[in-house]
PDB file of C-alpha atoms in Angstrom:
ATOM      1  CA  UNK A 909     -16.397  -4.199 -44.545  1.00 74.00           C
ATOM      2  CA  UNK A 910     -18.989  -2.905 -47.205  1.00 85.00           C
ATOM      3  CA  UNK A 911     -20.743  -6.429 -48.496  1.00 92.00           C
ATOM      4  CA  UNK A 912     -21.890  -4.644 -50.871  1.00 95.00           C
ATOM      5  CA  UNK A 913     -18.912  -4.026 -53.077  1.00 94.00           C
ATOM      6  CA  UNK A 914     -18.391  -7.528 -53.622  1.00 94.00           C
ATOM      7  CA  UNK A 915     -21.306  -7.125 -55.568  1.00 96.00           C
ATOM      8  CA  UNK A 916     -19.497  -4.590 -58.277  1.00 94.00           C
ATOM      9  CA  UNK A 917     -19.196  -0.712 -58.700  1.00 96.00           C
ATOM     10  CA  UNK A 918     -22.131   1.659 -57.312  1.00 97.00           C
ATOM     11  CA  UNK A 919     -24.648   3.189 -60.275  1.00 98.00           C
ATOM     12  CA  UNK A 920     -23.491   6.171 -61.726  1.00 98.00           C
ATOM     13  CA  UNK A 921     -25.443   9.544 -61.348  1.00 97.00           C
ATOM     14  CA  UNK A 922     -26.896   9.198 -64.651  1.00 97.00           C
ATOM     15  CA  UNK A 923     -27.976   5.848 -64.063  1.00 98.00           C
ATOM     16  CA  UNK A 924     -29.690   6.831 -60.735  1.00 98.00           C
ATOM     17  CA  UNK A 925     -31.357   9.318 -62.078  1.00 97.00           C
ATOM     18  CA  UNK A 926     -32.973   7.008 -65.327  1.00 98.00           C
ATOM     19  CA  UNK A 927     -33.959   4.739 -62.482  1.00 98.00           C
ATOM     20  CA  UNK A 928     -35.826   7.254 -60.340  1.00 98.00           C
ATOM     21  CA  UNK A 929     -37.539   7.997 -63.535  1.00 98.00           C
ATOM     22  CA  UNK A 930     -38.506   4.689 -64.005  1.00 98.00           C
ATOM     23  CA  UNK A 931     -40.844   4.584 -60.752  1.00 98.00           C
ATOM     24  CA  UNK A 932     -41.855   8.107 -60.789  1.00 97.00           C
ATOM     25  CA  UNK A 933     -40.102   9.810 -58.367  1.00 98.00           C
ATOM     26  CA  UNK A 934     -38.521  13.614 -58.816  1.00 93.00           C
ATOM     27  CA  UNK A 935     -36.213  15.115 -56.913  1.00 81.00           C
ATOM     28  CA  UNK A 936     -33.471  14.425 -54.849  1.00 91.00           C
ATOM     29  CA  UNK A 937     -34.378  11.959 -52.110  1.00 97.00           C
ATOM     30  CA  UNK A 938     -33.402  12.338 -48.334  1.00 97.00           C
ATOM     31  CA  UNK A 939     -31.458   9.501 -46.187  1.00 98.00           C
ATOM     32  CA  UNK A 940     -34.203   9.069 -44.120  1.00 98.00           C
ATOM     33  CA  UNK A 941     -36.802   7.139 -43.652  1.00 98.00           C
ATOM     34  CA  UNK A 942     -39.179   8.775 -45.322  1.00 97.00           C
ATOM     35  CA  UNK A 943     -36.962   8.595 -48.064  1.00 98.00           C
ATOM     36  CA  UNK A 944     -36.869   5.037 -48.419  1.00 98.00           C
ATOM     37  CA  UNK A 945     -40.750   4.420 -47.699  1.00 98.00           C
ATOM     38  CA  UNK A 946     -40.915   7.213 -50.827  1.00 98.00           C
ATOM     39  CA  UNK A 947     -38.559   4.797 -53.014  1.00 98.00           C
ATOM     40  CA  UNK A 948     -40.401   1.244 -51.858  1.00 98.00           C
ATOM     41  CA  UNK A 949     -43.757   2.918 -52.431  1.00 98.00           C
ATOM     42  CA  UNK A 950     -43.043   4.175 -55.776  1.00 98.00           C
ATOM     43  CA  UNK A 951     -41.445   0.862 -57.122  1.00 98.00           C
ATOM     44  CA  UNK A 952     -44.245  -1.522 -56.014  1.00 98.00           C
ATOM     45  CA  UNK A 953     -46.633   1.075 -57.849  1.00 98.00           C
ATOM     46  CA  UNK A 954     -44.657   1.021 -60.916  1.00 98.00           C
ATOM     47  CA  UNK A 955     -42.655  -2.174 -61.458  1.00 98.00           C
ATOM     48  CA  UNK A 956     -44.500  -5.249 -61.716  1.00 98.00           C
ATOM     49  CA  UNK A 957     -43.694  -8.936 -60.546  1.00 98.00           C
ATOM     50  CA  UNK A 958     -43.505 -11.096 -63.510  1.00 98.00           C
ATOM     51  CA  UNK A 959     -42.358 -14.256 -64.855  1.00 98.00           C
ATOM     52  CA  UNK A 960     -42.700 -14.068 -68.099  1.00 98.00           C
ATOM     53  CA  UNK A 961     -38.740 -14.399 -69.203  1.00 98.00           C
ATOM     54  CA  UNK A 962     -39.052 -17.985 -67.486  1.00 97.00           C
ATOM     55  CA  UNK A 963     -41.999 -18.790 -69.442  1.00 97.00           C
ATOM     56  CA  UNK A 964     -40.695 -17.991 -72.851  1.00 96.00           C
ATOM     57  CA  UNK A 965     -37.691 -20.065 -72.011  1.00 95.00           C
ATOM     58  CA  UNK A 966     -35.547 -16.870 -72.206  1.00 96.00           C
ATOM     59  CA  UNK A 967     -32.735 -17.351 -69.203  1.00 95.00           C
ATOM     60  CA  UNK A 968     -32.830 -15.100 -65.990  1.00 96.00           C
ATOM     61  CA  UNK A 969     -29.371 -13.879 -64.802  1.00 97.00           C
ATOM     62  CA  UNK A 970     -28.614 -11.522 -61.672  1.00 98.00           C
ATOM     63  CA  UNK A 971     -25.563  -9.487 -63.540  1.00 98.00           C
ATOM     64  CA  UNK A 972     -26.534  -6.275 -62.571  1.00 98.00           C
ATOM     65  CA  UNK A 973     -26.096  -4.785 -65.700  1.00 98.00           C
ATOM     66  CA  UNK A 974     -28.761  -7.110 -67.203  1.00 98.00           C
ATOM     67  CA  UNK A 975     -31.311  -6.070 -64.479  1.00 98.00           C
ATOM     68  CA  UNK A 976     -30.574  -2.366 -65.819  1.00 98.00           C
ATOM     69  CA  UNK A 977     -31.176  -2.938 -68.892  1.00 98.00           C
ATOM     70  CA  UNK A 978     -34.265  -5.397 -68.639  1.00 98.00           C
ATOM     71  CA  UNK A 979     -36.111  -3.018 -65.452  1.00 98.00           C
ATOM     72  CA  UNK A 980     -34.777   0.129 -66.327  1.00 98.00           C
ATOM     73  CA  UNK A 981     -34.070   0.513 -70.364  1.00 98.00           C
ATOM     74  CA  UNK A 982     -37.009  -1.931 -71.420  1.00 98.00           C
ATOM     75  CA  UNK A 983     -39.393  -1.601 -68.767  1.00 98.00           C
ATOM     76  CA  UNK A 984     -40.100  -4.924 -67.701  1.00 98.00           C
ATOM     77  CA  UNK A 985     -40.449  -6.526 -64.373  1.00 98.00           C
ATOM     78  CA  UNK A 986     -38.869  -9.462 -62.835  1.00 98.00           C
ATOM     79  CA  UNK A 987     -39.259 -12.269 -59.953  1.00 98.00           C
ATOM     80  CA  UNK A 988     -38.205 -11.499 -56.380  1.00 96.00           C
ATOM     81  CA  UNK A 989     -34.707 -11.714 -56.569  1.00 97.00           C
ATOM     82  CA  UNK A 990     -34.281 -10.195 -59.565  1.00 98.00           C
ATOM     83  CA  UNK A 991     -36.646  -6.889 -58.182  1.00 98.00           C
ATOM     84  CA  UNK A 992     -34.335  -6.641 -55.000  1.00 98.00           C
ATOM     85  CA  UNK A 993     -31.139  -7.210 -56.402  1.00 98.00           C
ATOM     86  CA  UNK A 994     -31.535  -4.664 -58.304  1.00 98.00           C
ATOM     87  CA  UNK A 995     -33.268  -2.134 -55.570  1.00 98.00           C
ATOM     88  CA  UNK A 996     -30.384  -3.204 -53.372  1.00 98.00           C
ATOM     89  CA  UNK A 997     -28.263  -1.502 -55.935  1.00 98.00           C
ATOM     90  CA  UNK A 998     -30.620   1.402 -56.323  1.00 98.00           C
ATOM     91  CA  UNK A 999     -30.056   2.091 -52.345  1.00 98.00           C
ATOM     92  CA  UNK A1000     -26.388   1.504 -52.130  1.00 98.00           C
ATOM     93  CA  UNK A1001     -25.669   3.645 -54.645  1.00 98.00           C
ATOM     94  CA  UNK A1002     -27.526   6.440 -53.344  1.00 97.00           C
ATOM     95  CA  UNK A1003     -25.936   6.477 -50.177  1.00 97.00           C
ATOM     96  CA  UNK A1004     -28.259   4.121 -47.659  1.00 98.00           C
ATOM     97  CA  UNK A1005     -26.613   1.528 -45.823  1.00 97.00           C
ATOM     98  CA  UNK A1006     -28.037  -1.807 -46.523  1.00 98.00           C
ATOM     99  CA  UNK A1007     -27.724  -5.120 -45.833  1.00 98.00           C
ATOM    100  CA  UNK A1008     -29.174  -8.195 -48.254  1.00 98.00           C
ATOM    101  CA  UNK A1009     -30.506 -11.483 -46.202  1.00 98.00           C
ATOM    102  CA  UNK A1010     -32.413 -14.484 -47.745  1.00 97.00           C
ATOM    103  CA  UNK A1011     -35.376 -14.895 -46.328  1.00 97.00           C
ATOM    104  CA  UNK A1012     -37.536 -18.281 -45.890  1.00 94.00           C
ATOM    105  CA  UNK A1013     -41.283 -18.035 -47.162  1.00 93.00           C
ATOM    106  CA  UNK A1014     -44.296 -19.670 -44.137  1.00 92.00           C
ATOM    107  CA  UNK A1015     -46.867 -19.342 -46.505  1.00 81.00           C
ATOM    108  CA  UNK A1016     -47.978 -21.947 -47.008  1.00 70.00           C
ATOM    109  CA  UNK A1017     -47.147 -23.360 -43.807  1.00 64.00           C
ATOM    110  CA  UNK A1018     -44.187 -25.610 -44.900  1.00 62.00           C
ATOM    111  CA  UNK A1019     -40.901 -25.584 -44.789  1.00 61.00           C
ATOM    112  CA  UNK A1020     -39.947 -24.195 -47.866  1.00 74.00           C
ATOM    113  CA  UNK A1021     -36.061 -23.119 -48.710  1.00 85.00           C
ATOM    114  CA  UNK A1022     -34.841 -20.124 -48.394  1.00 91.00           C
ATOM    115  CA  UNK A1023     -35.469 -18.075 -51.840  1.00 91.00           C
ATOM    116  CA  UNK A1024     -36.460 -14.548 -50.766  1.00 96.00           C
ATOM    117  CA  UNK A1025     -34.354 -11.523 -50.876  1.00 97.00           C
ATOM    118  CA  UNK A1026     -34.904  -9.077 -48.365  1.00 98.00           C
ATOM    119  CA  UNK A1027     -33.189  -5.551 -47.222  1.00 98.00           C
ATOM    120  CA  UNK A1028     -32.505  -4.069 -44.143  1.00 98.00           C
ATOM    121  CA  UNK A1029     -31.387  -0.280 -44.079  1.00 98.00           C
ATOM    122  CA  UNK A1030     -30.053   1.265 -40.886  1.00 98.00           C
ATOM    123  CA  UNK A1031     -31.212   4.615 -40.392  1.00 97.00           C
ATOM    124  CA  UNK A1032     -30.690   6.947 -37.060  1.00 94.00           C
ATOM    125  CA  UNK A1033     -29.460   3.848 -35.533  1.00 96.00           C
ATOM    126  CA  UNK A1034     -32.295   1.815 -36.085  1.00 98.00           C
ATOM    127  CA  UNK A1035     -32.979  -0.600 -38.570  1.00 98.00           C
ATOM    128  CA  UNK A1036     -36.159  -0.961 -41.719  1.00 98.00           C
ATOM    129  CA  UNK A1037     -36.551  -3.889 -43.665  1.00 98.00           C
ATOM    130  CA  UNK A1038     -37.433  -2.848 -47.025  1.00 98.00           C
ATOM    131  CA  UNK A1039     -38.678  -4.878 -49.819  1.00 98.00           C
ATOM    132  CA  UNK A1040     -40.064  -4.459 -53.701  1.00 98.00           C
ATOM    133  CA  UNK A1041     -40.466  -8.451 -54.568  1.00 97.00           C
ATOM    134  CA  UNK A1042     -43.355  -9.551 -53.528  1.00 96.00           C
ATOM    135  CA  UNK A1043     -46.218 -11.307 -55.584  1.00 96.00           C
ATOM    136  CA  UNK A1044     -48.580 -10.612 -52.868  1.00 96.00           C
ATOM    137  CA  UNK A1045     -49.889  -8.175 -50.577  1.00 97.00           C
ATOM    138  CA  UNK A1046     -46.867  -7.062 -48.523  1.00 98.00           C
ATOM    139  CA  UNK A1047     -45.527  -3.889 -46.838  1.00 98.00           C
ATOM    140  CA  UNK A1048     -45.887  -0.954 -48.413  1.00 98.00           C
ATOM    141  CA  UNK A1049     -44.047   1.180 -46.559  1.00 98.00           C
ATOM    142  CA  UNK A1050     -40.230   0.322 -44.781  1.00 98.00           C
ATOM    143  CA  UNK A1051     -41.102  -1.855 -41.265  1.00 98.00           C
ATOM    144  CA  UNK A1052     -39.032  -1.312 -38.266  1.00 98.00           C
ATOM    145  CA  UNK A1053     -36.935  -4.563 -37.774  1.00 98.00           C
ATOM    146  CA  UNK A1054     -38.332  -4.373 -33.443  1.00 98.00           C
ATOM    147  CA  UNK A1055     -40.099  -7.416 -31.562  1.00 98.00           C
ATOM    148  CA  UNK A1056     -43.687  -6.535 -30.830  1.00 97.00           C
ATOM    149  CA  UNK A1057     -44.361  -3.143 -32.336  1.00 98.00           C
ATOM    150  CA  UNK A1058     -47.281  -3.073 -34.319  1.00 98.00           C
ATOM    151  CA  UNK A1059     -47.098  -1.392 -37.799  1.00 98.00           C
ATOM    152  CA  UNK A1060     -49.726  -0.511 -40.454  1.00 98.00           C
ATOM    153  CA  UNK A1061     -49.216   0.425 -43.968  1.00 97.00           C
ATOM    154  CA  UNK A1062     -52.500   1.639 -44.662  1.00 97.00           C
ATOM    155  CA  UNK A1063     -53.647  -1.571 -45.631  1.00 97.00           C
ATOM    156  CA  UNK A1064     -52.681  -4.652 -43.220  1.00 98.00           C
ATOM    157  CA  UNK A1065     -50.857  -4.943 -39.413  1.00 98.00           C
ATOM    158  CA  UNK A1066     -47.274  -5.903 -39.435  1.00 98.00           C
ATOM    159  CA  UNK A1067     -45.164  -6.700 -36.273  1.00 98.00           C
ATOM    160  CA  UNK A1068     -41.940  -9.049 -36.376  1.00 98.00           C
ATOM    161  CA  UNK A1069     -40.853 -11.473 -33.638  1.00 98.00           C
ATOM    162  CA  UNK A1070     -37.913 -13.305 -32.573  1.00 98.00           C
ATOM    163  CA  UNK A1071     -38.193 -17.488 -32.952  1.00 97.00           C
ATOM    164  CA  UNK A1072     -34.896 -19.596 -32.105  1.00 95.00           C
ATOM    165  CA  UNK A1073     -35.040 -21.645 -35.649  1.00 93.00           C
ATOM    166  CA  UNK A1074     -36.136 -19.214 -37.744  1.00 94.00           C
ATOM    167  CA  UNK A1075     -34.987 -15.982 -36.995  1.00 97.00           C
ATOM    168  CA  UNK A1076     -36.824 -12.797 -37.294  1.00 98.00           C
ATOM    169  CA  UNK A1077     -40.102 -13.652 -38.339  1.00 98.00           C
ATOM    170  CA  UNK A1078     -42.110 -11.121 -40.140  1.00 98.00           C
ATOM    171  CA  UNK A1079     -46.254 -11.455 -39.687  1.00 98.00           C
ATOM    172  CA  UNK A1080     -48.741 -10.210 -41.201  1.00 98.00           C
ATOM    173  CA  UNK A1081     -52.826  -9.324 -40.071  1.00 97.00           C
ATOM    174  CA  UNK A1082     -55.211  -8.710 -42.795  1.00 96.00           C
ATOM    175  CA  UNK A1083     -58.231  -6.348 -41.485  1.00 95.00           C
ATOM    176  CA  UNK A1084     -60.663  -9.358 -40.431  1.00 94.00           C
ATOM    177  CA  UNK A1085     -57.908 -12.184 -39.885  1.00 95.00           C
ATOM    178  CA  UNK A1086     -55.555 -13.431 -37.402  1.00 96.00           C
ATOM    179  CA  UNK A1087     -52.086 -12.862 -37.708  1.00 97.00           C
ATOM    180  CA  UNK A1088     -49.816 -14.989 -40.296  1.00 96.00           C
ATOM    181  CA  UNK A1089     -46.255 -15.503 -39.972  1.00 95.00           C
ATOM    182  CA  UNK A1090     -45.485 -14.851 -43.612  1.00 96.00           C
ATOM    183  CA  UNK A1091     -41.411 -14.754 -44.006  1.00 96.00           C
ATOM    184  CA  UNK A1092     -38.535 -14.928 -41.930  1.00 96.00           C
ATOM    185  CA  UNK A1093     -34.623 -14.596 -42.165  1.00 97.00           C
ATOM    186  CA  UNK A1094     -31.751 -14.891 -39.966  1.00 96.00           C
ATOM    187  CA  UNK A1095     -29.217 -12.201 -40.060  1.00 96.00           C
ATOM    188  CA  UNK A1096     -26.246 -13.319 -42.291  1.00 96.00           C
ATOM    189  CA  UNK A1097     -25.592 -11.193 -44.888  1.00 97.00           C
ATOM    190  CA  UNK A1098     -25.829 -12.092 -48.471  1.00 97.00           C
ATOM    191  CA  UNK A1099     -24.471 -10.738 -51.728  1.00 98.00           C
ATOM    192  CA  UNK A1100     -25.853 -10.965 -55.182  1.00 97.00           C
ATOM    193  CA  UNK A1101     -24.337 -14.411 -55.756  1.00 96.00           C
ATOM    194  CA  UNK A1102     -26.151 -15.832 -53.325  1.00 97.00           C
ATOM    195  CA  UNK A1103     -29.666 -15.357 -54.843  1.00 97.00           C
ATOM    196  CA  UNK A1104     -28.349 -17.579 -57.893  1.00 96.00           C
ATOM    197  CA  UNK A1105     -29.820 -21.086 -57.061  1.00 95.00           C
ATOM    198  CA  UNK A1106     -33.298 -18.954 -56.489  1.00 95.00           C
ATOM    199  CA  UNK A1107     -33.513 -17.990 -59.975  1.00 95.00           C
ATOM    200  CA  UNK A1108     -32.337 -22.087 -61.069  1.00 94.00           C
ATOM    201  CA  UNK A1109     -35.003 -23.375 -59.324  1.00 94.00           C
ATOM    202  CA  UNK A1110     -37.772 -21.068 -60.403  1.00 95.00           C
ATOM    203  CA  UNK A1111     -36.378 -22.064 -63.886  1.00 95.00           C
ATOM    204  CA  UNK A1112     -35.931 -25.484 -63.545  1.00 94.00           C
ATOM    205  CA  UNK A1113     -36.695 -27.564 -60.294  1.00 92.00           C
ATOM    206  CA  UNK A1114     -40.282 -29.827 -60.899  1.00 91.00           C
ATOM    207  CA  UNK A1115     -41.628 -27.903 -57.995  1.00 88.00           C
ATOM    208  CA  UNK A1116     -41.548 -24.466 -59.385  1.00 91.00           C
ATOM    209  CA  UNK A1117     -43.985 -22.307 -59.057  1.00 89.00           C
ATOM    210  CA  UNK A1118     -42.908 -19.972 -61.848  1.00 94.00           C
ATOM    211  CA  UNK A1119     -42.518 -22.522 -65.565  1.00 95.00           C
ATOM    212  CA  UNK A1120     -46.388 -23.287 -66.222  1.00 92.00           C
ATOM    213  CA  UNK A1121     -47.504 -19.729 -66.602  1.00 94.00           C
ATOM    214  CA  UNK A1122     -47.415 -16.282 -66.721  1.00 97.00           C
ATOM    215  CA  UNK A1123     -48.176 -14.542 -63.187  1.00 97.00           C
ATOM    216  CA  UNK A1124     -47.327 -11.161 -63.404  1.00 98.00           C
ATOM    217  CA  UNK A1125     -48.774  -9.220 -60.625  1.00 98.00           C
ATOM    218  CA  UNK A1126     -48.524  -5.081 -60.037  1.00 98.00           C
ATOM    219  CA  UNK A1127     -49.556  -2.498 -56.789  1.00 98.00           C
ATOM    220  CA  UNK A1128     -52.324  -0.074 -56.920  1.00 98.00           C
ATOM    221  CA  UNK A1129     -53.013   2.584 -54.234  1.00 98.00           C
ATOM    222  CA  UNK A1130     -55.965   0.311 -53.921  1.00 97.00           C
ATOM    223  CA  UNK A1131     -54.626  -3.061 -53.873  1.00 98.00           C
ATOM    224  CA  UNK A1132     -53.398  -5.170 -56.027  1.00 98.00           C
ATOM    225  CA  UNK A1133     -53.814  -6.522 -60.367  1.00 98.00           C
ATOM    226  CA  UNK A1134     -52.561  -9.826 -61.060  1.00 98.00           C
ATOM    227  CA  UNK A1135     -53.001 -12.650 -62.725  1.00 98.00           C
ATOM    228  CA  UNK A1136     -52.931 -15.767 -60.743  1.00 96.00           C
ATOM    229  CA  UNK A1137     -53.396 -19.364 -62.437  1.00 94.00           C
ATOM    230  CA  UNK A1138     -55.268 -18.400 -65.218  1.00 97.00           C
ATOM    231  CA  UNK A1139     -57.602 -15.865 -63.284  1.00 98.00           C
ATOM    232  CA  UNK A1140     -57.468 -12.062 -63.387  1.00 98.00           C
ATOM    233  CA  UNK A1141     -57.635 -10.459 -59.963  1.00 98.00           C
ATOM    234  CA  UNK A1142     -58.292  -7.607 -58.469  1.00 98.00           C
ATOM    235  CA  UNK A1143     -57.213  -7.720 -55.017  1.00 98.00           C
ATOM    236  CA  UNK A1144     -57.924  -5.712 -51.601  1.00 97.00           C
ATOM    237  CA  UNK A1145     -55.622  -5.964 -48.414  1.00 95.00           C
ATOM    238  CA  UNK A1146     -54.499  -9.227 -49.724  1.00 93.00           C
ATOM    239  CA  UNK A1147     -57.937 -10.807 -50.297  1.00 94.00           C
ATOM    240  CA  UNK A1148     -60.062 -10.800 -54.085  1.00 95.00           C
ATOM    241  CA  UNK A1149     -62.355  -8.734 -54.447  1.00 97.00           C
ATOM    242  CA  UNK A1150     -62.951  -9.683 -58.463  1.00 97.00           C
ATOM    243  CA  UNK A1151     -61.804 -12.701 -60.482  1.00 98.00           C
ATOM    244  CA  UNK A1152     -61.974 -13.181 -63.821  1.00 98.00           C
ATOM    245  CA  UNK A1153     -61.049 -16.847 -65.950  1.00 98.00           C
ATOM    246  CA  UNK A1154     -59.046 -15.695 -68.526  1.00 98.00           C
ATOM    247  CA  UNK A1155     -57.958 -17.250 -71.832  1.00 97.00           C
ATOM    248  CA  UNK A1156     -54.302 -17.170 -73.612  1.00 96.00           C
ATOM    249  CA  UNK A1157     -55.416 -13.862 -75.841  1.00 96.00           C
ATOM    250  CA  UNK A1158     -57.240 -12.042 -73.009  1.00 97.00           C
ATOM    251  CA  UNK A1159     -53.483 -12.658 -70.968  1.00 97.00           C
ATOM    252  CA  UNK A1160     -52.042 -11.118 -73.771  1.00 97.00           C
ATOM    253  CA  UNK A1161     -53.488  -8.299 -73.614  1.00 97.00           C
ATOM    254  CA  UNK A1162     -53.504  -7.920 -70.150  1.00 98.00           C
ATOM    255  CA  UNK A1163     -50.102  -8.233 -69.728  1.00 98.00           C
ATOM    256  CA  UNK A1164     -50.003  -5.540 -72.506  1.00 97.00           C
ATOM    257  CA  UNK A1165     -52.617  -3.463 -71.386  1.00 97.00           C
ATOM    258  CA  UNK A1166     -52.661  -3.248 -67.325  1.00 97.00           C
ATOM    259  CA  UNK A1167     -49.065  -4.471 -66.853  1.00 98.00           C
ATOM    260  CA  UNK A1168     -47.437  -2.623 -69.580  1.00 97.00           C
ATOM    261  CA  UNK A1169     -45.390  -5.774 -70.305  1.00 98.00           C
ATOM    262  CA  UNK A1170     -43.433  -6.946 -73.397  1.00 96.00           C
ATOM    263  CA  UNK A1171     -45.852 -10.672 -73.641  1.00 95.00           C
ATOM    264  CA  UNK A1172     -43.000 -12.131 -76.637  1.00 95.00           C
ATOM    265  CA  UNK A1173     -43.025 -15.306 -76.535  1.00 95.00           C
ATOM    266  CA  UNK A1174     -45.473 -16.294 -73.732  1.00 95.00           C
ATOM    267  CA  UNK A1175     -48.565 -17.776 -76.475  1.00 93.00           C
ATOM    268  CA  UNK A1176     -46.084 -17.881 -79.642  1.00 89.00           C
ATOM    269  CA  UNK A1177     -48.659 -19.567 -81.687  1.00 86.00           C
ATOM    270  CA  UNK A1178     -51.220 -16.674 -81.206  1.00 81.00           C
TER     271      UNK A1178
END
């Protein structure tokens, strides 16, 4: 069985192709691997992480037709599960075969629920986890889901390993630092639905991390932009390298300017 058409019809051809144009990539796209490290690449470069629907009060909803029209049609961003629902689309419609599993955060080093959505993608009868939601410094490139092996992205080490509890964990080693386990998941799969009670409790559980203010946060071939509690960052291999305090106009216009977000209703009384 296909999971993934519980989830609803594939995109259609011209909808694949608006999408490709969204992240800048031309051309038809292999099946391979290189493929898919062509399609995560491109995304994180071009479609920020942002909360800024939840701080307007404006509801988040994982139809996939919504995520078209808000990613796609009006150029915004989104949080984690709304970025990989809809990439998870993106790839099953082209033709990869993937596989959606909700993934527990480590950082910090707490027992948090699980509220990540990862991808897996079997290629050549191996399998790549693949991912386009992340806040932080993450893989850039698809990471072969194999115990031990040692993979760079240009930027930081990556290697997963098996642990009874948690299931594969991925970790992570920043030039300079020791490895940290940063995520891990257990393989059952997951369909759209699923990812519901993430986006309720970014939008409404005390704890959220999301509801007090805007964090959107984009990929450069250098790093990373993002604003992070107030503070403009610029970011290298996962560590800042610049900060900036920044006031409710200055966000504005960053979110404007270097995120090439729609800021409505984030300050309404500037």
């Amino acid at each position: 069985m296909d999971i993934n058409a519980l989830n609803g019809p594939k995109m259609t051809e011209e909808q694949i192709a608006a999408y490709l144009r969204r992240i800048g990539v031309d051309g038809p796209v292999p099946l391979t691997v290189e493929g898919l490290g062509r399609l995560q690449l491109a995304h994180k470069l071009t479609v920020p992480f942002e909360n800024l629907d939840i701080v307007a009060g404006r509801p988040l909803s994982l139809a996939l037709d919504h995520l078209y029209d808000k990613i796609v049609r009006r150029r915004q961003g989104g949080v984690c599960a709304e970025l990989n629902t809809l990439y998870n689309w993106l790839l099953y419609s082209m033709g990869f075969a993937v596989t959606s599993y909700n993934a527990r955060m480590l950082t910090p080093d707490t027992y948090l629920f699980r509220r990540h959505r990862i991808l897996a993608v079997e290629l050549a009868g191996k399998t790549y986890t693949t991912d386009v939601g992340f806040a932080t410094e993450n893989a850039r490139r698809p990471l072969l889901l194999e115990e031990g092996v040692v993979q760079n992205d240009g930027h930081c080490d990556y290697r997963y390993q098996w642990e009874e509890f948690f299931g594969w964990v991925q970790c992570q080693r920043r030039p300079g630092h020791d490895w940290e386990r940063i995520q891990a998941f257990a393989l059952e799969p997951q369909v759209d639905r699923d990812f519901d009670p993430v986006l309720f409790f970014f939008e409404k559980h005390p704890d959220s991390n999301m509801t007090q203010f805007p964090r959107p946060s984009i990929y450069t071939q250098e790093g990373m932009l993002a604003l992070r509690r107030h503070v403009f960052q610029v970011e290298r291999q996962g560590v800042a390298v610049q900060a900036n305090p920044t006031t409710p106009a200055e966000e504005l216009r960053l979110i404007q300017e270097v995120f090439h977000l729609d800021p409505a209703g984030i300050y309404p009384n500037l």
